[in-house]
Coordinates of C-alpha atoms in Angstrom, one line a residue:
X98 CA 21.1 -13.6 11.2
X99 CA 22.3 -13.7 7.6
X100 CA 21.6 -17.4 7.4
X101 CA 18.1 -16.9 8.7
X102 CA 17.4 -14.1 6.2
X103 CA 18.7 -16.3 3.4
X104 CA 16.5 -19.2 4.6
X105 CA 13.4 -16.9 4.7
X106 CA 14.1 -15.6 1.2
X107 CA 14.3 -19.1 -0.1
X108 CA 11.0 -20.0 1.5
X109 CA 9.4 -16.9 -0.1
X110 CA 10.8 -17.8 -3.6
X111 CA 9.7 -21.4 -3.2
X112 CA 6.1 -20.3 -2.8
X113 CA 6.2 -18.6 -6.2
X114 CA 7.7 -21.8 -7.7
X115 CA 4.9 -23.8 -6.1
X116 CA 2.4 -21.4 -7.6
X117 CA 3.9 -21.9 -11.1
X118 CA 3.7 -25.6 -10.6
X119 CA 0.0 -25.4 -9.6
X120 CA -0.7 -23.3 -12.6
X121 CA 0.8 -26.0 -14.9
X122 CA -1.3 -28.6 -13.1
X123 CA -4.4 -26.6 -13.7
X124 CA -3.5 -26.3 -17.4
X125 CA -3.1 -30.1 -17.5
X126 CA -6.5 -30.6 -15.9
X127 CA -8.1 -28.2 -18.4
X128 CA -6.3 -29.8 -21.3
X129 CA -7.5 -33.3 -20.4
X130 CA -11.1 -32.1 -19.7
X131 CA -11.7 -30.1 -22.9
X132 CA -8.8 -31.2 -25.2
X133 CA -7.2 -27.7 -25.2
X134 CA -5.2 -26.9 -28.3
X135 CA -1.7 -25.4 -28.8
X136 CA -2.9 -21.8 -28.5
X137 CA -4.4 -22.4 -25.0
X138 CA -1.4 -24.4 -23.8
X139 CA 1.2 -21.9 -25.1
X140 CA -0.7 -18.9 -23.7
X141 CA -1.2 -20.6 -20.3
X142 CA 2.4 -21.6 -20.0
X143 CA 3.5 -18.1 -21.1
X144 CA 1.3 -16.6 -18.4
X145 CA 2.7 -19.0 -15.7
X146 CA 6.3 -18.2 -16.7
X147 CA 5.7 -14.5 -16.8
X148 CA 3.9 -14.4 -13.4
X149 CA 6.6 -16.5 -11.8
X150 CA 9.4 -14.3 -13.2
X151 CA 7.8 -10.9 -12.4
X152 CA 6.7 -11.9 -8.9
X153 CA 10.1 -13.5 -8.1
X154 CA 11.9 -10.3 -9.2
X155 CA 9.5 -8.1 -7.1
X156 CA 10.0 -10.3 -4.0
X157 CA 13.8 -10.1 -4.5
X158 CA 13.6 -6.3 -4.5
X159 CA 11.1 -6.0 -1.6
X160 CA 12.7 -8.8 0.5
X161 CA 9.6 -9.5 2.7
X162 CA 10.1 -11.7 5.7
X163 CA 7.4 -14.1 4.5
X164 CA 5.1 -14.4 1.5
X165 CA 2.0 -13.8 3.7
X166 CA -1.5 -15.3 3.7
X167 CA -3.0 -12.4 1.6
X168 CA -0.4 -12.9 -1.1
X169 CA -1.3 -16.6 -1.1
X170 CA -4.9 -15.8 -1.8
X171 CA -3.8 -13.4 -4.6
X172 CA -1.5 -16.0 -6.0
X173 CA -4.4 -18.4 -6.1
X174 CA -6.4 -15.8 -8.0
X175 CA -3.5 -15.4 -10.4
X176 CA -3.6 -19.2 -11.1
X177 CA -7.3 -19.0 -11.9
X178 CA -6.7 -16.1 -14.2
X179 CA -4.0 -18.1 -15.9
X180 CA -6.7 -20.8 -16.5
X181 CA -9.1 -18.2 -17.9
X182 CA -6.4 -16.8 -20.1
X183 CA -5.7 -20.2 -21.6
X184 CA -9.4 -20.9 -22.2
X185 CA -9.9 -17.5 -23.9
X186 CA -6.8 -18.1 -26.2
X187 CA -8.2 -21.6 -27.0
X188 CA -11.6 -20.1 -27.9
X189 CA -10.1 -18.7 -31.0
X190 CA -9.5 -22.2 -32.3
X191 CA -12.6 -24.0 -31.0
X192 CA -15.8 -23.3 -29.2
X193 CA -15.0 -22.3 -25.6
X194 CA -16.5 -24.3 -22.6
X195 CA -18.5 -21.3 -21.4
X196 CA -19.5 -22.9 -18.1
X197 CA -16.0 -23.7 -17.1
X198 CA -14.7 -20.3 -18.2
X199 CA -17.5 -18.5 -16.2
X200 CA -16.9 -20.7 -13.2
X201 CA -13.1 -20.0 -13.0
X202 CA -13.8 -16.3 -13.5
X203 CA -16.5 -16.1 -10.9
X204 CA -14.2 -17.7 -8.3
X205 CA -11.4 -15.3 -9.2
X206 CA -13.7 -12.3 -8.8
X207 CA -15.1 -13.6 -5.5
X208 CA -11.6 -14.0 -4.1
X209 CA -10.8 -10.4 -5.1
X210 CA -12.7 -9.3 -2.0
X211 CA -10.9 -11.9 0.2
X212 CA -7.2 -11.1 -0.1
X213 CA -7.6 -7.5 1.1
X214 CA -9.6 -8.5 4.2
X215 CA -7.0 -11.2 5.0
X216 CA -4.2 -8.7 4.7
X217 CA -6.0 -6.2 7.1
X218 CA -7.0 -8.9 9.7
X219 CA -3.5 -10.4 9.8
X220 CA -1.7 -7.1 9.7
X221 CA 0.3 -8.1 6.5
X222 CA -0.7 -5.3 4.2
X223 CA 2.2 -4.3 2.0
X224 CA 2.8 -2.1 -1.1
X225 CA 3.9 -5.3 -3.0
X226 CA 0.7 -7.1 -2.0
X227 CA -1.5 -4.2 -3.1
X228 CA 0.4 -4.0 -6.5
X229 CA 0.2 -7.7 -7.0
X230 CA -3.6 -7.7 -6.4
X231 CA -4.1 -4.7 -8.8
X232 CA -2.1 -6.3 -11.6
X233 CA -4.0 -9.6 -11.3
X234 CA -7.3 -7.6 -11.4
X235 CA -6.2 -5.6 -14.4
X236 CA -5.1 -8.6 -16.4
X237 CA -8.3 -10.5 -15.7
X238 CA -10.3 -7.5 -17.0
X239 CA -8.1 -7.4 -20.1
X240 CA -8.6 -11.1 -20.8
X241 CA -12.4 -10.8 -20.3
X242 CA -12.6 -7.8 -22.6
X243 CA -10.7 -9.8 -25.3
X244 CA -13.3 -12.6 -24.9
X245 CA -16.3 -10.4 -25.0
X246 CA -15.0 -8.4 -27.9
X247 CA -15.4 -11.5 -30.1
X248 CA -19.1 -11.2 -29.4
X249 CA -19.8 -7.4 -29.3
X250 CA -16.9 -5.9 -31.3
X251 CA -13.4 -4.6 -30.8
X252 CA -14.5 -1.5 -28.9
X253 CA -14.9 -3.6 -25.8
X254 CA -11.1 -3.8 -25.7
X255 CA -11.1 -0.2 -24.4
X256 CA -12.2 -1.6 -21.0
X257 CA -9.2 -3.8 -20.7
X258 CA -6.7 -1.4 -22.2
X259 CA -7.6 1.7 -20.3
X260 CA -5.6 1.0 -17.2
X261 CA -2.5 0.1 -19.3
X262 CA -3.0 3.3 -21.4
X263 CA -3.0 5.2 -18.1
X264 CA 0.3 3.6 -17.0
X265 CA 1.8 4.4 -20.4
X266 CA 0.7 8.0 -20.2
X267 CA 2.3 8.4 -16.8
X268 CA 5.7 7.7 -18.5
X269 CA 5.3 11.0 -20.3
X270 CA 3.3 12.9 -17.7
X271 CA 4.8 12.0 -14.3
X272 CA 2.2 13.9 -12.4
X273 CA -0.2 11.0 -13.2
X274 CA 1.9 8.9 -10.7
X275 CA 0.8 11.0 -7.7
X276 CA -1.2 9.1 -5.1
X277 CA -5.0 9.4 -5.3
X278 CA -7.3 9.9 -2.3
X279 CA -9.4 7.0 -1.2
X280 CA -12.6 6.7 -3.3
X281 CA -15.4 4.1 -2.8
X282 CA -16.7 5.1 -6.2
X283 CA -13.5 4.1 -7.8
X284 CA -13.5 0.7 -6.1
X285 CA -17.1 0.2 -7.1
X286 CA -16.5 1.0 -10.7
X287 CA -13.4 -1.3 -10.8
X288 CA -15.5 -4.2 -9.3
X289 CA -18.2 -3.6 -11.8
X290 CA -16.0 -4.2 -14.8
X291 CA -15.4 -7.9 -14.0
X292 CA -19.0 -8.5 -13.1
X293 CA -20.4 -6.8 -16.3
X294 CA -17.9 -8.6 -18.6
X295 CA -18.6 -11.9 -16.9
X296 CA -22.3 -11.4 -17.4
X297 CA -21.9 -10.5 -21.0
X298 CA -19.4 -13.4 -21.6
X299 CA -21.8 -15.9 -20.1
X300 CA -24.3 -14.9 -22.9
X301 CA -27.3 -15.5 -20.6
X302 CA -29.0 -12.2 -21.7
X303 CA -30.2 -11.1 -25.1
X304 CA -27.7 -9.4 -27.4
X305 CA -29.0 -5.9 -26.7
X306 CA -28.9 -6.5 -23.0
X307 CA -25.3 -7.6 -23.1
X308 CA -24.5 -4.6 -25.2
X309 CA -26.1 -2.3 -22.6
X310 CA -24.3 -3.9 -19.7
X311 CA -20.9 -3.6 -21.3
X312 CA -21.6 0.0 -22.4
X313 CA -22.5 0.8 -18.8
X314 CA -19.2 -0.7 -17.7
X315 CA -17.2 1.3 -20.2
X316 CA -19.0 4.5 -19.5
X317 CA -18.5 4.2 -15.7
X318 CA -14.8 3.4 -16.3
X319 CA -14.3 6.4 -18.5
X320 CA -16.0 8.6 -15.9
X321 CA -13.8 7.1 -13.1
X322 CA -10.5 7.5 -15.0
X323 CA -11.5 11.0 -16.2
X324 CA -12.3 12.2 -12.7
X325 CA -9.0 10.9 -11.4
X326 CA -7.0 12.5 -14.2
X327 CA -8.7 15.8 -13.6
X328 CA -8.0 15.6 -9.9
X329 CA -4.3 14.8 -10.5
X330 CA -4.0 17.6 -13.0
X331 CA -5.5 20.2 -10.7
X332 CA -3.4 18.9 -7.8
X333 CA -0.3 19.3 -10.0
X334 CA -1.3 22.8 -11.0
X335 CA -1.8 23.8 -7.3
X336 CA 1.6 22.3 -6.4
X337 CA 3.2 24.2 -9.3
X338 CA 1.6 27.5 -8.1
X339 CA 2.8 26.9 -4.6
X340 CA 6.3 26.2 -5.8
X341 CA 6.3 29.4 -7.9
X342 CA 4.8 31.5 -5.0
X343 CA 7.4 30.1 -2.6
X344 CA 10.2 30.9 -5.0
X345 CA 8.9 34.5 -5.5
X346 CA 8.6 35.0 -1.8
X347 CA 12.2 33.8 -1.3
X348 CA 13.4 36.1 -4.0
X349 CA 11.4 39.1 -2.5
X350 CA 12.9 38.4 0.9
X351 CA 16.3 38.3 -0.6
X352 CA 15.8 41.6 -2.4
X353 CA 14.5 43.2 0.8
X354 CA 17.5 42.0 2.7
X355 CA 19.8 43.4 0.1
X356 CA 18.0 46.8 0.3
X357 CA 18.2 46.9 4.1
X358 CA 21.9 46.1 3.8
X359 CA 22.4 48.9 1.4
X360 CA 20.6 51.4 3.6
X361 CA 22.6 50.3 6.6
X362 CA 25.9 50.7 4.7
X363 CA 24.8 54.2 3.5
X364 CA 24.0 55.2 7.1
X365 CA 27.3 53.9 8.4
X366 CA 29.1 55.9 5.7
X367 CA 27.3 59.1 6.6
X368 CA 28.1 58.7 10.3
X369 CA 31.7 58.0 9.6
X370 CA 31.9 61.2 7.4
X371 CA 30.3 63.3 10.2
X372 CA 32.7 62.0 12.7
X373 CA 35.7 62.9 10.5
X374 CA 34.4 66.5 10.1
X375 CA 34.0 66.9 13.9
X376 CA 37.5 65.7 14.5
X377 CA 38.9 68.2 12.0
X378 CA 37.1 71.1 13.6
X379 CA 38.4 70.0 17.0
X380 CA 41.9 69.9 15.7
X381 CA 41.6 73.5 14.4

């Protein structure tokens, strides 16, 4: 059994290594196609290395029996995101190949709706897979916001940074880590971010239209995060009140028990004294 577990663990880790290899192959193809500079290469290799290291560590902790088909789809998306990241980094040195960047991003966004369906149909949904999917989505939005910010201004970075700011805030306010109820509105807003940023990055619309699209994305994201934060805060206040009420009830019950015990002891003392007096009278 131990040998089988070791063998399965090696297979799982091998898939992450294959993913890193495919990522490097994609970078090589992009480099030969557009003549990618040092910034693109270094950023792409850093992304591939970080993805492999973080995913390998997470798999080592979770110890799944297999990598799973849904995680393979997500890993494919991560590889595409690595290519987009390299192209965006390279765009600071030379004019970006917009068609190629848009194509890779579009495929990554389309596959975002595939891995979840694969996980549900194959019964392979896991907490690790959900977290992996969420992190790939968040990083793609961050990279796209960096790219669009070069056209519309640094304020666009708020879209990509908001989720990471929320995670950082949760370090100081642990109640932000509480699970949220299912919300179709939250999912819709999250999906909108990539589409809106891609549309603005493609630069197919007039400048004012691109500005309106990105403002719409930012406004909806602020609303979504704000609504979730308010819900978590109210939920934490309710839980705190229930805890305080429970403690008060316990204290009140304890005080009542002590009072009952005191009355019982007093009654026992009175009965004992009466019995002694009766015995003395009988003795006389």
